[in-house]
CSV table of C-alpha atoms in Angstrom, one decimal:
chain,number,residue,atom,x,y,z
A,1,MET,CA,23.4,-11.1,-3.4
A,2,ASN,CA,22.1,-8.0,-5.3
A,3,ILE,CA,19.3,-7.1,-3.0
A,4,PRO,CA,18.1,-4.0,-4.9
A,5,ALA,CA,18.0,-5.8,-8.3
A,6,LEU,CA,16.2,-8.8,-6.8
A,7,ARG,CA,13.6,-6.5,-5.2
A,8,LEU,CA,13.0,-4.5,-8.3
A,9,HIS,CA,12.5,-7.8,-10.2
A,10,HIS,CA,10.2,-9.5,-7.6
A,11,GLN,CA,8.1,-6.4,-7.1
A,12,HIS,CA,7.5,-6.1,-10.9
A,13,ILE,CA,9.1,-2.7,-11.1
A,14,ALA,CA,11.8,-3.8,-13.4
A,15,GLN,CA,10.6,-5.7,-16.5
A,16,PRO,CA,6.9,-5.7,-15.5
A,17,HIS,CA,4.6,-8.1,-17.2
A,18,LEU,CA,1.4,-8.2,-15.2
A,19,THR,CA,-1.4,-6.6,-17.3
A,20,GLN,CA,-4.2,-6.0,-14.9
A,21,PRO,CA,-4.2,-3.7,-11.8
A,22,GLU,CA,-5.8,-6.4,-9.6
A,23,GLN,CA,-3.0,-8.9,-10.6
A,24,VAL,CA,-0.4,-6.4,-9.4
A,25,VAL,CA,-2.1,-5.9,-6.1
A,26,ALA,CA,-2.8,-9.6,-5.5
A,27,TRP,CA,0.8,-10.4,-6.2
A,28,LEU,CA,2.1,-7.9,-3.6
A,29,GLY,CA,-0.7,-8.8,-1.1
A,30,GLY,CA,-1.3,-5.1,-0.5
A,31,LEU,CA,0.1,-1.7,-1.1
A,32,GLN,CA,0.2,1.1,1.4
A,33,GLY,CA,-2.6,3.3,0.3
A,34,GLN,CA,-3.2,6.5,2.3
A,35,ASP,CA,-2.0,8.6,-0.6
A,36,TYR,CA,-4.7,7.6,-3.2
A,37,PRO,CA,-3.1,9.4,-6.2
A,38,GLY,CA,0.3,7.9,-5.3
A,39,VAL,CA,-0.9,4.4,-4.9
A,40,LYS,CA,-2.6,4.5,-8.3
A,41,TRP,CA,0.8,5.3,-9.8
A,42,SER,CA,2.5,2.5,-7.7
A,43,ILE,CA,0.1,0.0,-9.3
A,44,ALA,CA,0.5,1.4,-12.8
A,45,LEU,CA,4.3,1.5,-12.9
A,46,ARG,CA,4.3,-2.2,-12.2
A,47,MET,CA,2.5,-2.8,-15.5
A,48,PRO,CA,4.0,-2.5,-19.0
A,49,GLN,CA,1.5,0.2,-19.9
A,50,ALA,CA,-1.3,1.6,-17.8
A,51,THR,CA,-3.1,4.9,-17.6
A,52,GLN,CA,-4.8,6.4,-14.5
A,53,ALA,CA,-8.1,5.5,-16.1
A,54,ASP,CA,-7.1,1.8,-16.2
A,55,VAL,CA,-6.4,1.8,-12.5
A,56,VAL,CA,-9.4,3.8,-11.5
A,57,GLN,CA,-11.6,1.4,-13.4
A,58,ALA,CA,-10.3,-1.5,-11.2
A,59,PHE,CA,-11.4,0.4,-8.1
A,60,ASP,CA,-14.7,1.5,-9.6
A,61,THR,CA,-15.7,-2.0,-10.6
A,62,GLY,CA,-14.8,-3.5,-7.3
A,63,LYS,CA,-11.7,-5.4,-8.2
A,64,LEU,CA,-9.6,-3.3,-5.9
A,65,VAL,CA,-10.5,-1.8,-2.5
A,66,ARG,CA,-8.9,0.2,0.2
A,67,THR,CA,-9.2,-0.7,3.8
A,68,TRP,CA,-7.0,-1.0,7.0
A,69,PRO,CA,-5.5,-4.6,7.2
A,70,MET,CA,-1.8,-4.7,7.8
A,71,ARG,CA,-0.8,-2.7,10.9
A,72,GLY,CA,-4.2,-1.1,10.8
A,73,THR,CA,-2.9,1.2,8.1
A,74,LEU,CA,-4.8,2.1,4.9
A,75,HIS,CA,-3.8,-0.4,2.1
A,76,VAL,CA,-5.0,-1.3,-1.3
A,77,VAL,CA,-5.9,-5.0,-1.6
A,78,ALA,CA,-7.5,-7.2,-4.2
A,79,ALA,CA,-11.2,-7.6,-3.4
A,80,GLN,CA,-11.0,-11.4,-3.2
A,81,ASP,CA,-8.4,-11.1,-0.5
A,82,LEU,CA,-10.2,-8.6,1.8
A,83,ARG,CA,-12.1,-10.9,4.0
A,84,TRP,CA,-9.3,-13.4,4.9
A,85,MET,CA,-6.8,-10.6,5.5
A,86,LEU,CA,-9.2,-8.8,7.9
A,87,MET,CA,-9.9,-12.1,9.6
A,88,LEU,CA,-6.2,-12.6,10.2
A,89,THR,CA,-5.1,-9.1,11.1
A,90,SER,CA,-8.1,-7.3,12.7
A,91,PRO,CA,-8.1,-9.0,16.1
A,92,LYS,CA,-4.7,-7.6,17.0
A,93,ASN,CA,-5.4,-4.2,15.5
A,94,LEU,CA,-8.7,-3.9,17.4
A,95,SER,CA,-7.3,-5.1,20.7
A,96,GLY,CA,-4.4,-2.7,20.3
A,97,SER,CA,-6.8,0.2,19.9
A,98,ALA,CA,-8.6,-0.3,23.3
A,99,SER,CA,-7.0,2.7,25.0
A,100,ARG,CA,-7.7,4.9,22.0
A,101,ARG,CA,-11.4,4.0,22.1
A,102,ARG,CA,-11.5,4.9,25.7
A,103,ALA,CA,-9.9,8.2,25.1
A,104,LEU,CA,-12.4,8.9,22.4
A,105,GLU,CA,-15.3,7.7,24.5
A,106,LEU,CA,-16.3,5.1,22.0
A,107,ASP,CA,-17.6,2.0,23.9
A,108,ASP,CA,-18.8,-1.2,22.4
A,109,THR,CA,-22.4,-0.1,22.6
A,110,THR,CA,-21.7,3.1,20.7
A,111,LEU,CA,-19.7,1.3,18.0
A,112,ALA,CA,-22.4,-1.2,17.6
A,113,ARG,CA,-24.8,1.7,17.0
A,114,CYS,CA,-22.4,3.1,14.4
A,115,ARG,CA,-22.4,-0.2,12.5
A,116,ALA,CA,-26.2,-0.2,12.5
A,117,VAL,CA,-26.3,3.4,11.2
A,118,PHE,CA,-23.8,2.7,8.4
A,119,THR,CA,-25.7,-0.5,7.4
A,120,GLN,CA,-28.9,1.4,7.1
A,121,ALA,CA,-27.3,4.3,5.3
A,122,LEU,CA,-25.5,2.2,2.7
A,123,GLN,CA,-27.8,-0.8,2.1
A,124,GLY,CA,-29.2,-1.1,-1.3
A,125,GLY,CA,-25.9,-0.6,-3.1
A,126,LYS,CA,-25.3,3.0,-2.0
A,127,HIS,CA,-21.9,4.6,-2.1
A,128,LEU,CA,-21.4,7.5,0.3
A,129,SER,CA,-18.6,10.0,0.8
A,130,ARG,CA,-16.9,10.4,4.2
A,131,GLU,CA,-18.9,13.6,4.8
A,132,ASP,CA,-22.1,11.7,4.1
A,133,MET,CA,-21.1,9.0,6.4
A,134,TYR,CA,-20.4,11.5,9.1
A,135,ALA,CA,-23.8,13.2,8.4
A,136,ALA,CA,-25.5,9.8,9.0
A,137,LEU,CA,-23.8,9.5,12.3
A,138,ALA,CA,-24.8,13.1,13.3
A,139,GLN,CA,-28.4,12.4,12.4
A,140,ALA,CA,-28.2,9.5,14.9
A,141,HIS,CA,-26.7,11.9,17.5
A,142,ILE,CA,-23.3,10.3,17.4
A,143,SER,CA,-20.5,12.8,17.5
A,144,THR,CA,-17.6,12.7,15.0
A,145,GLU,CA,-15.7,15.5,16.6
A,146,GLY,CA,-11.9,15.4,16.8
A,147,TYR,CA,-10.7,12.0,15.7
A,148,ARG,CA,-13.9,10.1,16.6
A,149,GLY,CA,-15.3,10.1,13.0
A,150,TYR,CA,-12.1,8.6,11.5
A,151,HIS,CA,-11.8,6.0,14.3
A,152,ILE,CA,-15.4,4.9,13.8
A,153,LEU,CA,-14.8,4.4,10.1
A,154,TRP,CA,-11.6,2.5,10.8
A,155,ASN,CA,-13.3,0.3,13.5
A,156,CYS,CA,-16.2,-0.5,11.2
A,157,ALA,CA,-13.8,-1.4,8.3
A,158,LEU,CA,-11.8,-3.7,10.6
A,159,HIS,CA,-15.0,-5.5,11.5
A,160,GLY,CA,-15.5,-6.1,7.8
A,161,LEU,CA,-18.6,-4.0,7.5
A,162,ILE,CA,-17.4,-1.2,5.1
A,163,CYS,CA,-14.6,-0.5,2.7
A,164,LEU,CA,-13.6,2.3,0.3
A,165,SER,CA,-15.2,1.7,-3.1
A,166,THR,CA,-15.9,4.0,-6.0
A,167,SER,CA,-13.9,7.1,-6.6
A,168,ASN,CA,-14.2,10.7,-7.6
A,169,ASP,CA,-11.3,13.0,-8.5
A,170,LYS,CA,-10.0,13.4,-5.0
A,171,GLU,CA,-11.4,10.7,-2.8
A,172,GLN,CA,-13.3,7.4,-2.6
A,173,ASN,CA,-16.7,6.6,-1.3
A,174,PHE,CA,-17.7,3.9,1.2
A,175,ALA,CA,-19.8,0.8,0.5
A,176,LEU,CA,-20.9,-2.2,2.4
A,177,VAL,CA,-18.4,-5.1,2.0
A,178,ASP,CA,-21.1,-7.7,1.6
A,179,GLU,CA,-22.8,-5.7,-1.2
A,180,TRP,CA,-19.7,-4.5,-3.0
A,181,ILE,CA,-17.6,-7.6,-2.9
A,182,ALA,CA,-18.8,-11.0,-4.1
A,183,PRO,CA,-18.7,-13.9,-1.6
A,184,THR,CA,-15.2,-15.5,-1.4
A,185,PRO,CA,-13.9,-18.8,0.0
A,186,SER,CA,-12.9,-18.6,3.7
A,187,LYS,CA,-9.5,-19.6,5.0
A,188,THR,CA,-8.5,-21.1,8.3
A,189,ARG,CA,-6.1,-18.9,10.4
A,190,ASP,CA,-3.2,-21.2,9.5
A,191,GLU,CA,-4.0,-21.0,5.8
A,192,ALA,CA,-4.3,-17.2,6.0
A,193,LEU,CA,-0.9,-17.0,7.8
A,194,ALA,CA,0.8,-19.1,5.1
A,195,GLU,CA,-0.9,-17.1,2.3
A,196,LEU,CA,0.1,-13.7,3.7
A,197,ALA,CA,3.7,-14.9,4.2
A,198,ALA,CA,3.8,-16.2,0.6
A,199,ARG,CA,2.5,-13.0,-0.8
A,200,TYR,CA,5.1,-11.1,1.1
A,201,PHE,CA,8.3,-13.1,0.6
A,202,LEU,CA,7.6,-14.0,-3.0
A,203,SER,CA,6.9,-10.4,-4.0
A,204,ARG,CA,9.4,-8.6,-1.7
A,205,GLY,CA,12.3,-11.0,-1.3
A,206,PRO,CA,15.0,-10.7,-0.3
A,207,ALA,CA,13.4,-9.8,3.0
A,208,THR,CA,14.0,-10.7,6.6
A,209,LEU,CA,11.6,-12.2,9.1
A,210,GLN,CA,11.7,-8.8,11.0
A,211,ASP,CA,10.7,-7.1,7.7
A,212,PHE,CA,7.6,-9.3,7.5
A,213,ILE,CA,6.7,-8.8,11.2
A,214,TRP,CA,6.8,-5.1,10.7
A,215,TRP,CA,4.9,-5.0,7.4
A,216,SER,CA,2.2,-7.4,8.4
A,217,GLY,CA,1.7,-6.2,12.0
A,218,LEU,CA,1.5,-9.9,13.0
A,219,SER,CA,3.0,-11.2,16.3
A,220,ALA,CA,6.5,-12.7,16.0
A,221,THR,CA,5.0,-16.1,16.7
A,222,GLU,CA,2.4,-15.8,13.9
A,223,ALA,CA,5.0,-14.5,11.5
A,224,ARG,CA,7.4,-17.3,12.2
A,225,SER,CA,4.5,-19.8,11.7
A,226,GLY,CA,3.6,-18.3,8.3
A,227,LEU,CA,7.3,-18.4,7.2
A,228,ALA,CA,7.6,-22.0,8.3
A,229,ALA,CA,4.5,-23.0,6.3
A,230,ILE,CA,6.1,-21.8,3.0
A,231,HIS,CA,9.7,-22.7,3.8
A,232,SER,CA,9.9,-25.1,0.9
A,233,ARG,CA,9.1,-22.3,-1.6
A,234,LEU,CA,12.0,-20.1,-0.4
A,235,VAL,CA,15.8,-20.0,-0.1
A,236,SER,CA,17.8,-18.0,2.4
A,237,ASP,CA,21.0,-16.1,2.3
A,238,THR,CA,22.9,-14.4,5.1
A,239,VAL,CA,24.4,-10.9,4.7
A,240,GLY,CA,26.2,-9.8,7.7
A,241,LYS,CA,24.1,-10.8,10.7
A,242,LEU,CA,20.8,-10.8,8.7
A,243,THR,CA,19.1,-13.7,7.1
A,244,TYR,CA,17.2,-12.9,3.9
A,245,TRP,CA,14.5,-15.0,2.4
A,246,LEU,CA,13.5,-15.0,-1.3
A,247,PRO,CA,11.8,-17.2,-3.8
A,248,ALA,CA,13.5,-20.5,-4.6
A,249,ASP,CA,13.2,-19.8,-8.3
A,250,SER,CA,14.7,-16.3,-8.1
A,251,PRO,CA,16.8,-15.4,-11.2
A,252,THR,CA,20.3,-14.0,-11.0
A,253,PRO,CA,19.6,-10.5,-12.1
A,254,LYS,CA,22.2,-8.4,-13.8
A,255,ALA,CA,23.3,-5.2,-12.0
A,256,ALA,CA,20.4,-2.8,-12.0
A,257,THR,CA,20.8,-0.2,-14.8
A,258,ASN,CA,17.5,1.5,-14.7
A,259,ALA,CA,15.8,4.6,-13.2
A,260,PHE,CA,12.4,5.0,-11.7
A,261,ALA,CA,10.2,7.9,-10.4
A,262,LEU,CA,8.5,6.1,-7.5
A,263,PRO,CA,5.6,7.8,-5.6
A,264,GLY,CA,5.7,8.4,-1.8
A,265,PHE,CA,4.8,5.4,0.3
A,266,ASP,CA,5.8,3.0,-2.5
A,267,GLU,CA,6.4,-0.6,-1.3
A,268,TYR,CA,9.9,-0.6,-2.7
A,269,LEU,CA,10.8,1.5,0.4
A,270,LEU,CA,7.9,1.1,2.7
A,271,GLY,CA,7.6,-2.7,2.4
A,272,TYR,CA,10.6,-3.2,4.8
A,273,LYS,CA,11.5,-2.4,8.3
A,274,ASP,CA,15.2,-2.2,7.4
A,275,ARG,CA,15.5,0.1,4.3
A,276,SER,CA,19.3,0.3,4.4
A,277,ALA,CA,19.7,-2.0,1.4
A,278,VAL,CA,18.3,0.7,-0.9
A,279,LEU,CA,18.6,3.9,1.1
A,280,ASP,CA,21.6,5.4,2.9
A,281,ALA,CA,20.7,6.2,6.6
A,282,ALA,CA,22.2,9.7,6.1
A,283,HIS,CA,19.3,10.5,3.7
A,284,ALA,CA,16.4,8.9,5.6
A,285,GLU,CA,15.4,12.3,7.1
A,286,LYS,CA,15.0,13.7,3.6
A,287,ILE,CA,12.4,11.0,2.7
A,288,CYS,CA,10.3,11.4,5.8
A,289,PRO,CA,11.2,14.7,7.5
A,290,GLY,CA,11.0,14.6,11.2
A,291,GLY,CA,9.6,11.1,11.1
A,292,ASN,CA,6.2,12.7,10.4
A,293,GLY,CA,4.8,9.7,8.6
A,294,MET,CA,4.7,11.5,5.2
A,295,PHE,CA,7.0,9.9,2.7
A,296,ALA,CA,8.3,11.8,-0.3
A,297,ALA,CA,8.3,10.5,-3.9
A,298,THR,CA,11.7,9.1,-4.6
A,299,ILE,CA,14.3,9.0,-7.4
A,300,VAL,CA,15.6,5.4,-7.8
A,301,ILE,CA,18.6,4.8,-9.9
A,302,ASP,CA,20.3,1.4,-10.2
A,303,GLY,CA,18.2,0.3,-7.3
A,304,ARG,CA,19.3,3.0,-4.9
A,305,VAL,CA,17.2,5.9,-3.6
A,306,LEU,CA,19.1,8.9,-4.7
A,307,GLY,CA,16.7,11.8,-4.2
A,308,THR,CA,13.1,13.0,-4.1
A,309,TRP,CA,10.8,14.6,-6.6
A,310,LYS,CA,7.6,16.7,-6.6
A,311,ARG,CA,5.1,17.3,-9.3
A,312,VAL,CA,2.8,20.3,-10.2
A,313,PHE,CA,0.0,19.8,-12.6
A,314,LYS,CA,-0.4,22.7,-15.1
A,315,LYS,CA,-3.2,23.0,-17.7
A,316,ALA,CA,-1.4,21.0,-20.3
A,317,VAL,CA,1.8,19.7,-18.7
A,318,VAL,CA,3.2,18.1,-15.5
A,319,ASP,CA,6.2,19.9,-14.0
A,320,ILE,CA,8.5,17.6,-12.1
A,321,THR,CA,11.2,19.1,-9.9
A,322,ALA,CA,13.9,16.6,-8.9
A,323,THR,CA,16.0,17.1,-5.8
A,324,PRO,CA,18.9,14.6,-5.8
A,325,PHE,CA,20.8,14.0,-2.6
A,326,THR,CA,24.0,14.5,-4.5
A,327,HIS,CA,24.8,15.7,-8.1
A,328,LEU,CA,23.6,13.3,-10.7
A,329,SER,CA,25.7,12.5,-13.7
A,330,PRO,CA,24.3,13.7,-17.1
A,331,ALA,CA,23.5,10.0,-17.9
A,332,ASP,CA,21.6,9.5,-14.6
A,333,ALA,CA,19.8,12.8,-15.0
A,334,GLN,CA,18.7,11.7,-18.5
A,335,ARG,CA,17.6,8.3,-17.2
A,336,PHE,CA,15.5,9.9,-14.5
A,337,ALA,CA,13.9,12.3,-17.0
A,338,ALA,CA,13.0,9.3,-19.2
A,339,ALA,CA,11.4,7.6,-16.1
A,340,ALA,CA,9.4,10.8,-15.4
A,341,GLN,CA,8.0,10.6,-18.9
A,342,ARG,CA,6.2,7.4,-17.9
A,343,TYR,CA,4.5,9.3,-15.1
A,344,GLY,CA,3.3,11.8,-17.7
A,345,ALA,CA,2.0,9.0,-19.9
A,346,PHE,CA,0.1,7.7,-16.9
A,347,HIS,CA,-1.8,11.0,-16.8
A,348,ASN,CA,-1.8,11.5,-20.6
A,349,LEU,CA,0.2,14.7,-20.2
A,350,PRO,CA,3.7,15.7,-21.3
A,351,VAL,CA,6.3,16.2,-18.6
A,352,ARG,CA,8.8,19.0,-18.0
A,353,VAL,CA,11.7,17.9,-15.7
A,354,VAL,CA,13.7,20.4,-13.7
A,355,LEU,CA,16.9,19.0,-12.2
């Protein structure tokens, strides 16, 4: 089983054919989204052609939103999926934050006041920056010192009150979910479990149950229930001691012969607990130095992560500096340079690659 080639295919990185940003995000269920510039590129590279303006428009028209569903980590999700995902994942995330709330002196009464403040500040279709949200709390004599402000925003988002909405050059504003997103059909918890499992395994297979547990943040019992509900749509294969699940209609892809310039936090790497199928353990430290939670942009050649890259925007060009783990052959260097040109086209700028 060629795990890298199958993942590139199912994630729509190789031979992409989805044409709308919201289609990409809905297919994947969600994309890790704390790096807003990076996640915009993650979405675009899964489409045959897309510019940054195309992806931003999907955010600014309410088709895509950012919030904190899986693992309580910032993700991009399709707007129509927001409510059922939060219904499914928020209880565990909120209960797991009880000690953090105590440390920040945020009791239930204070958090209820915060929700009331945000409702009043945003109602009527307003979109406010984080600074404006903090200012509204300060006016109500609610401190945002330290990490209190971020936790308040996070808590209110997990309650389904607010989400990130329209954008400017560097960040997104906040809006009320019920004003920004049209009503959507509800799901039972069992339906939501099955749906999240389907989104995960159909888009990220081959993947293991442990990968799904890690990615979703669900309990092992819930994750097994979701997998069981979609069992008929999947097939399994055992590699070593691991059982991988993938769509029953998966093709038999040819060996990967492509190159990609993936952003940091891309789901090709971050969508799995076990990343050894595409990344040698010896190089993991170079992707996330010191385990600091900040993931570098990656060079992917023939399905393997073979290095990192950084970009610097100049007035009329993007400079991309590649740092391969080992020497790249001239052919591989040329393939990565061609992949980097796609990143330039996304920004409507030429690219200079330094290897």
